[in-house]
mmCIF file of C-alpha atoms and ligand atoms in Angstrom:
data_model
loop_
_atom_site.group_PDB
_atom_site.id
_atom_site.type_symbol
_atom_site.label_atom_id
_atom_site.label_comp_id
_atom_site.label_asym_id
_atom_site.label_seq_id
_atom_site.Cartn_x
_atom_site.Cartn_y
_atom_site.Cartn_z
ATOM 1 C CA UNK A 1 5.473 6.191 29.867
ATOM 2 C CA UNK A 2 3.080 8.084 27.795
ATOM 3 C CA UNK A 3 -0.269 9.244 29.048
ATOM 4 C CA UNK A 4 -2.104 10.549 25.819
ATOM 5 C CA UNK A 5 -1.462 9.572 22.114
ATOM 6 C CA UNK A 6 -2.592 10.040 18.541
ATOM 7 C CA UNK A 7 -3.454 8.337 15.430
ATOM 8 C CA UNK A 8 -3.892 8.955 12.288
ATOM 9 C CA UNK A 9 -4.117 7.763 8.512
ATOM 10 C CA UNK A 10 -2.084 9.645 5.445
ATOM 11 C CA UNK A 11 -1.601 9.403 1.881
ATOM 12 C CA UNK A 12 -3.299 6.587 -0.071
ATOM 13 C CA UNK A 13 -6.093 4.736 1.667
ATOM 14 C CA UNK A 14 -5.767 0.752 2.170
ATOM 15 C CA UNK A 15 -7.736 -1.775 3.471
ATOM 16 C CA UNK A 16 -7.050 -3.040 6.582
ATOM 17 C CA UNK A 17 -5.488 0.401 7.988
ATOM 18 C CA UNK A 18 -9.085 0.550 10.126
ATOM 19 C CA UNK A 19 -8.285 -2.415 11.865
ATOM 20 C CA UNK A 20 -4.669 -0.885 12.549
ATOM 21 C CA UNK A 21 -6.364 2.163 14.196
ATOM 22 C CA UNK A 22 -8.601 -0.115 16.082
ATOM 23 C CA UNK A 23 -6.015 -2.109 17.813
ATOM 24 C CA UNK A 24 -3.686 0.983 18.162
ATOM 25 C CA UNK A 25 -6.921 2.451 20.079
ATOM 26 C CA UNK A 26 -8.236 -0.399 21.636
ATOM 27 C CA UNK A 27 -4.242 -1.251 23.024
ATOM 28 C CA UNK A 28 -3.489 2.185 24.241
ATOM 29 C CA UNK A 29 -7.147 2.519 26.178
ATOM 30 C CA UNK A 30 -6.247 -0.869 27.581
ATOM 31 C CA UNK A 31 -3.107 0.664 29.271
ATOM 32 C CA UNK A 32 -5.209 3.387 30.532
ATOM 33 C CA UNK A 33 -3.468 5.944 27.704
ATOM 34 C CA UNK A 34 -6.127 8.343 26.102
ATOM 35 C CA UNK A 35 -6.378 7.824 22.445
ATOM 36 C CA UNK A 36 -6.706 11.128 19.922
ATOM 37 C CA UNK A 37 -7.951 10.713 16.678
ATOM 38 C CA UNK A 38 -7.074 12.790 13.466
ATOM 39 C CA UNK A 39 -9.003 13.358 10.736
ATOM 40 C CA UNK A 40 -7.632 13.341 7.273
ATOM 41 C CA UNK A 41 -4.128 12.758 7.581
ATOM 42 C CA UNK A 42 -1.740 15.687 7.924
ATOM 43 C CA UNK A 43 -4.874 18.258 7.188
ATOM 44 C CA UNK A 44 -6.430 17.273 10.548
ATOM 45 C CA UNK A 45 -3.393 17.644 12.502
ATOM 46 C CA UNK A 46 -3.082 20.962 10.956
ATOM 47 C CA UNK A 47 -6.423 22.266 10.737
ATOM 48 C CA UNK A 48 -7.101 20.837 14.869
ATOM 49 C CA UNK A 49 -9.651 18.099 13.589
ATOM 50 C CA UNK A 50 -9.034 15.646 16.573
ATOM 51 C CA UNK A 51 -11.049 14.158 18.933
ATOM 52 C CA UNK A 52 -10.552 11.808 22.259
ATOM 53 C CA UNK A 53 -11.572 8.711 21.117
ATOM 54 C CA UNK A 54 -13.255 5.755 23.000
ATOM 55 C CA UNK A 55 -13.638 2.312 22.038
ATOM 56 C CA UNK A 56 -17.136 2.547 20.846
ATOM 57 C CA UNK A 57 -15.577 4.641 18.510
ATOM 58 C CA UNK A 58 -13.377 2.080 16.530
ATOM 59 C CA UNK A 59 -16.416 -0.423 16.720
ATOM 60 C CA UNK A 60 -17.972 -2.017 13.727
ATOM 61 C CA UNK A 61 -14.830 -0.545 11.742
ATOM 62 C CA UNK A 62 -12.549 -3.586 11.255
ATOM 63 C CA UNK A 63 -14.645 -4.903 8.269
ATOM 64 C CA UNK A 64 -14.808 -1.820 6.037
ATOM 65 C CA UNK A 65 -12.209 -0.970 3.395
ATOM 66 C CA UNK A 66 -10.919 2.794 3.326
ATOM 67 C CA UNK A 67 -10.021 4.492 6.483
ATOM 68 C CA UNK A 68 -12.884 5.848 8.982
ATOM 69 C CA UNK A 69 -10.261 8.560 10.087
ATOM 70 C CA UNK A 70 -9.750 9.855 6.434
ATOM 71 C CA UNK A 71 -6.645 10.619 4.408
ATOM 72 C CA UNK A 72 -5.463 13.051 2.460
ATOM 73 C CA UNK A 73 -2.501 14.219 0.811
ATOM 74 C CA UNK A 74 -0.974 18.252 2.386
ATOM 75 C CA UNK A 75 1.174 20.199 1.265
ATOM 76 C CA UNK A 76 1.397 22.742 3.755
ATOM 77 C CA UNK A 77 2.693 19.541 6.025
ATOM 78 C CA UNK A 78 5.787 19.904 3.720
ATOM 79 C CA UNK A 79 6.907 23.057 4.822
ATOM 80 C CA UNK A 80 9.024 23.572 8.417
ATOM 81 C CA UNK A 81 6.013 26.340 9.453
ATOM 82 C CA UNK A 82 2.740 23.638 8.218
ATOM 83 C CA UNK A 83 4.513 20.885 10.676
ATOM 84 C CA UNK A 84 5.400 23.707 13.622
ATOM 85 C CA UNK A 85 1.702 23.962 13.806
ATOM 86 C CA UNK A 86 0.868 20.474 13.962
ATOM 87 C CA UNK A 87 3.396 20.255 16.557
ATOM 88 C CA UNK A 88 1.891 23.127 18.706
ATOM 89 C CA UNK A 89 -1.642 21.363 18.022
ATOM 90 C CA UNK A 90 -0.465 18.317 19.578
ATOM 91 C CA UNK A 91 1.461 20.500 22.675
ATOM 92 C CA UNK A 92 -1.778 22.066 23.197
ATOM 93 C CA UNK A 93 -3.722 19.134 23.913
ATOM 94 C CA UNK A 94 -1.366 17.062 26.185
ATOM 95 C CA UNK A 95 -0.714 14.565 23.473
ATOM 96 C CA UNK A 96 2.780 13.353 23.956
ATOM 97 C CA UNK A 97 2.877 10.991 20.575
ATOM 98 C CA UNK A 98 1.804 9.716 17.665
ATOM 99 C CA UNK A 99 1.242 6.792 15.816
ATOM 100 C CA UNK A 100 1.072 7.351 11.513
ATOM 101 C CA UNK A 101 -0.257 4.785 9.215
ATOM 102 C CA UNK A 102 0.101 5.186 5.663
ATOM 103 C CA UNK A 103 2.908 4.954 2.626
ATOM 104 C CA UNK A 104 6.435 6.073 1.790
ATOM 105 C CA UNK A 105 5.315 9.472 1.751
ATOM 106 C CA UNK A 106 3.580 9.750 4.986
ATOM 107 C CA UNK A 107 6.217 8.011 6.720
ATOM 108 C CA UNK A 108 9.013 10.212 5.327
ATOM 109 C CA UNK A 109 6.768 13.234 6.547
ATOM 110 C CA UNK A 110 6.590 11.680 10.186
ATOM 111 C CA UNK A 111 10.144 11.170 10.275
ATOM 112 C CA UNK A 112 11.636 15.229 9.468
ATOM 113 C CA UNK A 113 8.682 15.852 11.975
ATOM 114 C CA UNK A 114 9.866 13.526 14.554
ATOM 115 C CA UNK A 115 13.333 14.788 14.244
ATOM 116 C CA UNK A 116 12.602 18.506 13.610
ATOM 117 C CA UNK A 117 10.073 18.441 17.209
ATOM 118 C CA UNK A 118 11.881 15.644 18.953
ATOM 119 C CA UNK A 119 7.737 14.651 19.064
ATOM 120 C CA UNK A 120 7.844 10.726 19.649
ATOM 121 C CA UNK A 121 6.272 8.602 16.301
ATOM 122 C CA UNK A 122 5.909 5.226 15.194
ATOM 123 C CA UNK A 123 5.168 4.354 12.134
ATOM 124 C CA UNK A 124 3.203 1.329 9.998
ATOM 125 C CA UNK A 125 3.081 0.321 6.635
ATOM 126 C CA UNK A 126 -0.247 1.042 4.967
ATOM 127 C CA UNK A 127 -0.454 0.692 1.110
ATOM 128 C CA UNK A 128 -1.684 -1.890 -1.423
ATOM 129 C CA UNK A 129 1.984 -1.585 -2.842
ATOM 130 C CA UNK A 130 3.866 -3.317 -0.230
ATOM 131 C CA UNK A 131 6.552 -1.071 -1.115
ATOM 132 C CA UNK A 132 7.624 -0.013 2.588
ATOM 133 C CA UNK A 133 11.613 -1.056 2.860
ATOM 134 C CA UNK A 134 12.201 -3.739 5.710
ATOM 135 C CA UNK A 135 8.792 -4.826 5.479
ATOM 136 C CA UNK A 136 7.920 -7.740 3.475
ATOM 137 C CA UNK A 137 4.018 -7.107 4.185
ATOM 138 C CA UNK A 138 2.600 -3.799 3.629
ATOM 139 C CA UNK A 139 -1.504 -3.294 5.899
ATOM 140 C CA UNK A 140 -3.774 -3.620 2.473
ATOM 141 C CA UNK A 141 -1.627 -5.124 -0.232
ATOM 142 C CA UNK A 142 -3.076 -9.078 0.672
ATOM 143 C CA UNK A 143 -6.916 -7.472 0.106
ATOM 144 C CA UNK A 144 -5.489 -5.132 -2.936
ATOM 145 C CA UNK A 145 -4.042 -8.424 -4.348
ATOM 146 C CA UNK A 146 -6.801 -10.693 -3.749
ATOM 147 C CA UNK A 147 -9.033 -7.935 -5.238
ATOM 148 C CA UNK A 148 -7.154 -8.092 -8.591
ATOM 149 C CA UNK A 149 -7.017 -12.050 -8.657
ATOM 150 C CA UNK A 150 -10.650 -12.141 -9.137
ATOM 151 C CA UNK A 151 -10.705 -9.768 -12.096
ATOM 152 C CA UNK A 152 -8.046 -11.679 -13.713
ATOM 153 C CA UNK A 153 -10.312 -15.326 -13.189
ATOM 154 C CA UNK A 154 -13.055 -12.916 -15.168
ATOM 155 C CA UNK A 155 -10.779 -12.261 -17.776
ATOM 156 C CA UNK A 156 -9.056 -15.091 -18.583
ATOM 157 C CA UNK A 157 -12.987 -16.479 -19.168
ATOM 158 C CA UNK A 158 -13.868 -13.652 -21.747
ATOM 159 C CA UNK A 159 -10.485 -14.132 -22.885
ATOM 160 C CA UNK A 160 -10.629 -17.746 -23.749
ATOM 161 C CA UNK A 161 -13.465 -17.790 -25.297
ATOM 162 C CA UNK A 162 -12.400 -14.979 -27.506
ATOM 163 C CA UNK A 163 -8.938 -16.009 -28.446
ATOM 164 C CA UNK A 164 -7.808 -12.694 -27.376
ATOM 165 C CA UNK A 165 -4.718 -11.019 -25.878
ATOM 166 C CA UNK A 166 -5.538 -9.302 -22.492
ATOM 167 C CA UNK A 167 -3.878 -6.196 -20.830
ATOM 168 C CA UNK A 168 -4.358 -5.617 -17.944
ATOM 169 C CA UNK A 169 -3.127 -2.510 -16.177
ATOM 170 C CA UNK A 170 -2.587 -2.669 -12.310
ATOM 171 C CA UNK A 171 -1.843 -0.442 -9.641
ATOM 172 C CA UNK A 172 2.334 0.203 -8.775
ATOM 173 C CA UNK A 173 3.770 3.932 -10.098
ATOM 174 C CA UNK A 174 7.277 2.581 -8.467
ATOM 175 C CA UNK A 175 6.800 -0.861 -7.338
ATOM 176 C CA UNK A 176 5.964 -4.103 -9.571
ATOM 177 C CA UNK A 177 4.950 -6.029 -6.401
ATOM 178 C CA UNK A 178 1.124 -5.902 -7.052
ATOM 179 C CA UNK A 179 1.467 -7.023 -10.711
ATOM 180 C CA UNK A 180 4.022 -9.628 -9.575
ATOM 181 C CA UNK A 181 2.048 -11.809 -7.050
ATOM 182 C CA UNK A 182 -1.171 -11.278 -8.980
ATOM 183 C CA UNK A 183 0.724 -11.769 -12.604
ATOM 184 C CA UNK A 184 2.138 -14.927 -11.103
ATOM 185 C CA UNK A 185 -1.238 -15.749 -9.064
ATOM 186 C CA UNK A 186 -3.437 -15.372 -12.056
ATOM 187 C CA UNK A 187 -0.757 -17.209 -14.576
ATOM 188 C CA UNK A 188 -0.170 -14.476 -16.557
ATOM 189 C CA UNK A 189 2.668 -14.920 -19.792
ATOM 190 C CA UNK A 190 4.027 -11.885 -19.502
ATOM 191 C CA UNK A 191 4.272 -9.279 -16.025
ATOM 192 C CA UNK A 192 5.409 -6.073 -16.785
ATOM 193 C CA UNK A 193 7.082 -4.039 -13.730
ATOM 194 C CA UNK A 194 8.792 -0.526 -13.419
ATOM 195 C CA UNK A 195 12.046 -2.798 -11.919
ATOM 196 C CA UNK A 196 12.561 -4.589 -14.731
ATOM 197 C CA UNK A 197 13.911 -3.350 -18.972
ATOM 198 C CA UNK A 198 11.439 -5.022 -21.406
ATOM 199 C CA UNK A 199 11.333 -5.187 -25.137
ATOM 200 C CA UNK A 200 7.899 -4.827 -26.315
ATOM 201 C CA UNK A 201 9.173 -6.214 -30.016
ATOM 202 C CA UNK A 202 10.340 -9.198 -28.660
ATOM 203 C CA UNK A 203 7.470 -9.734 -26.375
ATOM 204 C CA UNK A 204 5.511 -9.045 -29.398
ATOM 205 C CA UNK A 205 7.144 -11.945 -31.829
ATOM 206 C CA UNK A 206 6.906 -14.510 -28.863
ATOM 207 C CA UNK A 207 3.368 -13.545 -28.574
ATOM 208 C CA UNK A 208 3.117 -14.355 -32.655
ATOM 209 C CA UNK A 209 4.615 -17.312 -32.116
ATOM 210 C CA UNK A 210 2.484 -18.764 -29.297
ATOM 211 C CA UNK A 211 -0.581 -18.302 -31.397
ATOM 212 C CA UNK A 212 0.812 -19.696 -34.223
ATOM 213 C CA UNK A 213 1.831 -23.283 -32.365
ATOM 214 C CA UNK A 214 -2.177 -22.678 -31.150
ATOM 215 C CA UNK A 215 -2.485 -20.699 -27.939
ATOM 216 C CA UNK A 216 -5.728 -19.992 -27.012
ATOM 217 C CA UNK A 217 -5.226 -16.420 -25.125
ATOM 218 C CA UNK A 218 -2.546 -14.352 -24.091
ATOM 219 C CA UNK A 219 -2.912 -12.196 -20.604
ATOM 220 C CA UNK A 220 -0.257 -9.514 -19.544
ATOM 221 C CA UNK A 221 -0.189 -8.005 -16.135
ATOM 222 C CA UNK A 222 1.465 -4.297 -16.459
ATOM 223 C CA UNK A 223 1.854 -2.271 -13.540
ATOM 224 C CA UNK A 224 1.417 1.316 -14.371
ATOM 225 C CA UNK A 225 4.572 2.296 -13.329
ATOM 226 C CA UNK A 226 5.819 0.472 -16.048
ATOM 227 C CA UNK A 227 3.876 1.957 -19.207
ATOM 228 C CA UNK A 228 0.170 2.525 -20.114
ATOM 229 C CA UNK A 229 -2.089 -0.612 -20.265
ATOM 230 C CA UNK A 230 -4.133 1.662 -23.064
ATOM 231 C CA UNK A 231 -0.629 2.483 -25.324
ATOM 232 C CA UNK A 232 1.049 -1.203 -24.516
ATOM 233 C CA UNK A 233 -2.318 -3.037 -25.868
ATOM 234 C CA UNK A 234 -2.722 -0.794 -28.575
ATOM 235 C CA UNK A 235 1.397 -1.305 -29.689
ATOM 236 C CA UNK A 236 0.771 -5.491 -29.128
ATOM 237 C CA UNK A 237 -2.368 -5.417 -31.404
ATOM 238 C CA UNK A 238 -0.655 -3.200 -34.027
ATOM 239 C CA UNK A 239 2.700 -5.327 -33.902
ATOM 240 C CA UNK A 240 0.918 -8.562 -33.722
ATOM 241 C CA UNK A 241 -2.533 -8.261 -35.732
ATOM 242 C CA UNK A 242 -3.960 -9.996 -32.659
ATOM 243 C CA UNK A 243 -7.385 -9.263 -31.060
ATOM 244 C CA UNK A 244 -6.116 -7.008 -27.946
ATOM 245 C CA UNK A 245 -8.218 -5.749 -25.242
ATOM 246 C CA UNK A 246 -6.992 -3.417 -22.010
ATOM 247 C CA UNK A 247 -8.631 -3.238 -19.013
ATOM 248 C CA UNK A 248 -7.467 -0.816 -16.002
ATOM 249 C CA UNK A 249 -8.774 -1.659 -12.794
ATOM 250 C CA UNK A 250 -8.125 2.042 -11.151
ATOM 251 C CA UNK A 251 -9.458 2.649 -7.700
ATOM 252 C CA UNK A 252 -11.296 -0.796 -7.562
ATOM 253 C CA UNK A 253 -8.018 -2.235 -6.351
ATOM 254 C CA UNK A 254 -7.927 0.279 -3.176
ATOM 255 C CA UNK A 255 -11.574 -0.685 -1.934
ATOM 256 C CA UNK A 256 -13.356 -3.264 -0.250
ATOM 257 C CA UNK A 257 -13.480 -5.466 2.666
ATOM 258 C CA UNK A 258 -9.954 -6.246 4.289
ATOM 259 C CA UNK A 259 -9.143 -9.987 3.774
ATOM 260 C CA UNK A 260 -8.457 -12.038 6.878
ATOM 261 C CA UNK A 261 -4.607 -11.601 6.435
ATOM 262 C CA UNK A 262 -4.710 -7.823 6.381
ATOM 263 C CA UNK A 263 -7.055 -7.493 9.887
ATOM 264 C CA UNK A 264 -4.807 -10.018 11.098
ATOM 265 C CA UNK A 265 -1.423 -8.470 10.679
ATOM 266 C CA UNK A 266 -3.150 -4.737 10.659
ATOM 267 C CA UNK A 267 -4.501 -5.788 14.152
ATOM 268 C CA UNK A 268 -1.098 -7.140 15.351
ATOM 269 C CA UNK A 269 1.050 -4.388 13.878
ATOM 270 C CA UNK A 270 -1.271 -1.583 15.521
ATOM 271 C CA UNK A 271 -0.698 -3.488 19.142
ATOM 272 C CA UNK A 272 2.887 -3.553 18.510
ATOM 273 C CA UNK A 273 2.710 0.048 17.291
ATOM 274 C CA UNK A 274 0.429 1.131 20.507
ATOM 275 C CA UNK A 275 2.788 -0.617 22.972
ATOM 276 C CA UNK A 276 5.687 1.174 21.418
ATOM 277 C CA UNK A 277 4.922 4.327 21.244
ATOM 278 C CA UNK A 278 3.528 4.685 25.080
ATOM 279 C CA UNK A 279 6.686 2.838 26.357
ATOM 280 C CA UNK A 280 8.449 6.346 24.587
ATOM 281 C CA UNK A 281 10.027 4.340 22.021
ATOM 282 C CA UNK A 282 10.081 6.616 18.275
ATOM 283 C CA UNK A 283 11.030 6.597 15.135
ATOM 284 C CA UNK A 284 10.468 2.668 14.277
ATOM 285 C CA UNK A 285 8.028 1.641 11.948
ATOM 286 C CA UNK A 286 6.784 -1.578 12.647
ATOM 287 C CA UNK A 287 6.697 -4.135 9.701
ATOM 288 C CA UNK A 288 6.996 -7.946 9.331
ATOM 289 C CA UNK A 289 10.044 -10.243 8.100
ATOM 290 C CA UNK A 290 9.601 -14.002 7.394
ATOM 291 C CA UNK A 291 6.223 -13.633 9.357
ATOM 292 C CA UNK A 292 7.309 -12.422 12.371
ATOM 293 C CA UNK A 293 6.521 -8.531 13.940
ATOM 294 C CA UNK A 294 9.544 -6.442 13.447
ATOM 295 C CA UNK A 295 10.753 -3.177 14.173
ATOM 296 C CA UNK A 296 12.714 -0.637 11.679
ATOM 297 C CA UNK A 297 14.151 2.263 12.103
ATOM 298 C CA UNK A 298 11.852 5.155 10.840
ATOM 299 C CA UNK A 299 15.217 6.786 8.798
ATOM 300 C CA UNK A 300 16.173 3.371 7.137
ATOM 301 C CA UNK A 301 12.561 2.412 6.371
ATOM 302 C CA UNK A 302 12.381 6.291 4.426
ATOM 303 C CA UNK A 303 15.543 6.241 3.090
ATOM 304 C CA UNK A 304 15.597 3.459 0.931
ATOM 305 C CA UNK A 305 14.123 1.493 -1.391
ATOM 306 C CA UNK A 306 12.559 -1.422 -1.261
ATOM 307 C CA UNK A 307 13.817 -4.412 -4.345
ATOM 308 C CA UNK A 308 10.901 -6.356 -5.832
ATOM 309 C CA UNK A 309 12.085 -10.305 -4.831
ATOM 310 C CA UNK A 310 13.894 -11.701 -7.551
ATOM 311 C CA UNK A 311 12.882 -15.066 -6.757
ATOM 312 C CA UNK A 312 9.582 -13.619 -8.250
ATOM 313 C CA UNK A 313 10.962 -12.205 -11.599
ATOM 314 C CA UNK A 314 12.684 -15.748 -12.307
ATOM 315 C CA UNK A 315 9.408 -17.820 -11.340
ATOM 316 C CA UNK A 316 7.028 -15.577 -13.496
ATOM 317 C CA UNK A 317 9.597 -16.095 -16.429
ATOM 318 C CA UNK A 318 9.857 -20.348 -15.285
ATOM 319 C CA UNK A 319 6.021 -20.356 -15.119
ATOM 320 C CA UNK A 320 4.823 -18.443 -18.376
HETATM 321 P P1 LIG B 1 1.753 7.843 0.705
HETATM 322 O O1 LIG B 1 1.898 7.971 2.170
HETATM 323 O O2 LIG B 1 0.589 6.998 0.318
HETATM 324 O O3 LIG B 1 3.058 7.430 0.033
HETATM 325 P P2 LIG B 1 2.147 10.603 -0.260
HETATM 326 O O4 LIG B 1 3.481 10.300 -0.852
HETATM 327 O O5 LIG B 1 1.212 11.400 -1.085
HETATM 328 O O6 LIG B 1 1.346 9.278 0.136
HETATM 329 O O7 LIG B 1 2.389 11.345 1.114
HETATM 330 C C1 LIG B 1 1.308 11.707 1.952
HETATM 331 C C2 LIG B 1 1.585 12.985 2.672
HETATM 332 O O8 LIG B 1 2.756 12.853 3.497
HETATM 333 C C3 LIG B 1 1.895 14.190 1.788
HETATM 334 O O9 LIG B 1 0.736 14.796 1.261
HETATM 335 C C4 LIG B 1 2.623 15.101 2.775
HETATM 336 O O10 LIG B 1 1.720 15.760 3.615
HETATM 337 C C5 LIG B 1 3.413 14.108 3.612
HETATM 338 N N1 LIG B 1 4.783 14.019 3.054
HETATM 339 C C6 LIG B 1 5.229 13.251 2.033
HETATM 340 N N2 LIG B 1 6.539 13.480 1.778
HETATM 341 C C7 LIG B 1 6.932 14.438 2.656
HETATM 342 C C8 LIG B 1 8.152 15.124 2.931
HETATM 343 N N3 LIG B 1 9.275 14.882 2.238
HETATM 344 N N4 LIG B 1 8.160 16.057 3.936
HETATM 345 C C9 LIG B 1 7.050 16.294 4.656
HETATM 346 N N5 LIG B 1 5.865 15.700 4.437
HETATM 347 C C10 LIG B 1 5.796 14.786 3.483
#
């Protein structure tokens, strides 16, 4: 068993990923295992910003969006000699292993580290994408998702009234999963997403055509992995001779409060993570499948990509 372990947060902040670092801290100190914090992702592990934490120090935390820890994106954790000097700043402390929370990225980064040190990790998903393969729930993408739901209620209003088309661009360079739920959510015509070929000219004439039988307003959910919101609404409006407007919602979709669902499974992941990783167990990432906790293997997880549900495509194309 493990006597002293780390956390930290990397890549793209989420909400939700402070609860995870509250119940991996709270869990360890519970098993009498002394808890390190990082600052700012792979930067604090390089640059020695850690500290012992206590539990006061994850109080009053698992309400607030973002990450108290930090994140950041390093390069100089991509090279072999940037990760030998994490490793020795781990060595030197007596911290036997580490817990990461963050995307795709992060987690590929903890797993050549695991296997170039032999250091013990666990991951967990954190990112509004849900994009993590093996996981169907990502820590942040419920909150991310919710957040976008209410700014589509807003715009169908303006849109109504209006008789307008609506684009809106979401969040999702590689995965459609954000613009799916909230496309479908929100009962958006069309949902564009990077997984999926459209035609804009067909789109385009079916869009003519619902006006013309007396639609009242159009909305389309694009995920920006799948064009810009800006150049789509301004090809629609040019094709169609329709009133178009584009909205982007940009960072607004990575803030705010976690919902219940993300401190929920954020708080149960980080236990699961915490028990883990003192019991010596590494290179898992814990995730969840059909609601229950699950483990995956750190290399599988990394190393491949995740499909958008296709159950989704079909009922956004039933429901339009
Ligand atoms: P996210 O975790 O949100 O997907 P990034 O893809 O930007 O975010 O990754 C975050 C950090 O993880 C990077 O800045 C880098 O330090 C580390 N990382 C990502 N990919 C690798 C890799 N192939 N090797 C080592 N470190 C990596």
């Amino acid at each position: 068993m493990l006597n002293s372990i780390a956390v930290m947060t990397s890549g793209g902040d989420s909400p939700g990923m402070n609860a995870a670092i509250r119940a991996v801290t709270r869990t360890a100190l519970h098993h009498g295992v002394k808890v390190w914090g990082i600052r700012g992702g792979y930067h604090g592990l390089l640059d020695e910003e850690m500290f012992e934490m206590k539990s006061k120090d994850v109080s009053d935390i698992i309400q607030r969006g973002g990450t108290f820890l930090g994140t950041a994106r390093c390069k100089r954790f991509a090279t072999t000699e940037g990760r030998m000097l994490g490793y020795k700043n781990l060595i030197d402390r007596g911290i036997q292993g580490l817990v990461v929370i963050g995307g795709d990225g992060s987690l590929r980064g903890a797993s050549i580290f695991s296997q170039e040190t032999g250091i013990p990790i666990v991951g967990l998903p954190g990112t509004i994408d849900n994009d993590v393969w093996g996981s169907e729930y990502t820590i942040g993408c419920d909150t991310a998702a919710n957040t976008i739901i209410d700014a589509i209620n807003k715009l169908r209003d303006t849109a109504s009234a209006h008789r307008r088309i609506i684009v809106l661009e979401v969040m999702g360079r590689n995965s459609g999963w954000l613009a799916m739920v909230t496309g479908i959510s929100g009962g958006a015509e069309y949902i564009l997403v990077p997984e999926e070929e459209y035609d804009l000219d067909e789109i385009c004439d079916d869009m003519k055509e619902s006006y013309a039988k007396g639609k009242r307003y159009i909305l389309v959910v694009v995920a920006e992995g799948a064009g810009r919101g800006y150049e789509i609404g301004k090809a629609i409006s040019e094709k169609t001779g329709l009133d178009t407007r584009v909205s982007k919602l940009g960072h607004i979709q990575r803030g705010g409060s976690p919902s219940v669902i993300d401190r929920v499974n954020a708080s149960r992941l980080g236990e699961n993570a915490a028990l883990a990783i003192i019991s010596g167990l590494s290179d898992i990432v814990f995730g969840f499948n059909r609601g229950h906790v699950v483990s995956i293997n750190l290399h599988d997880a990394v190393n491949n990509k995740k499909k958008l549900n296709p159950e989704f495509m079909r009922l956004a194309k039933v429901l339009a």
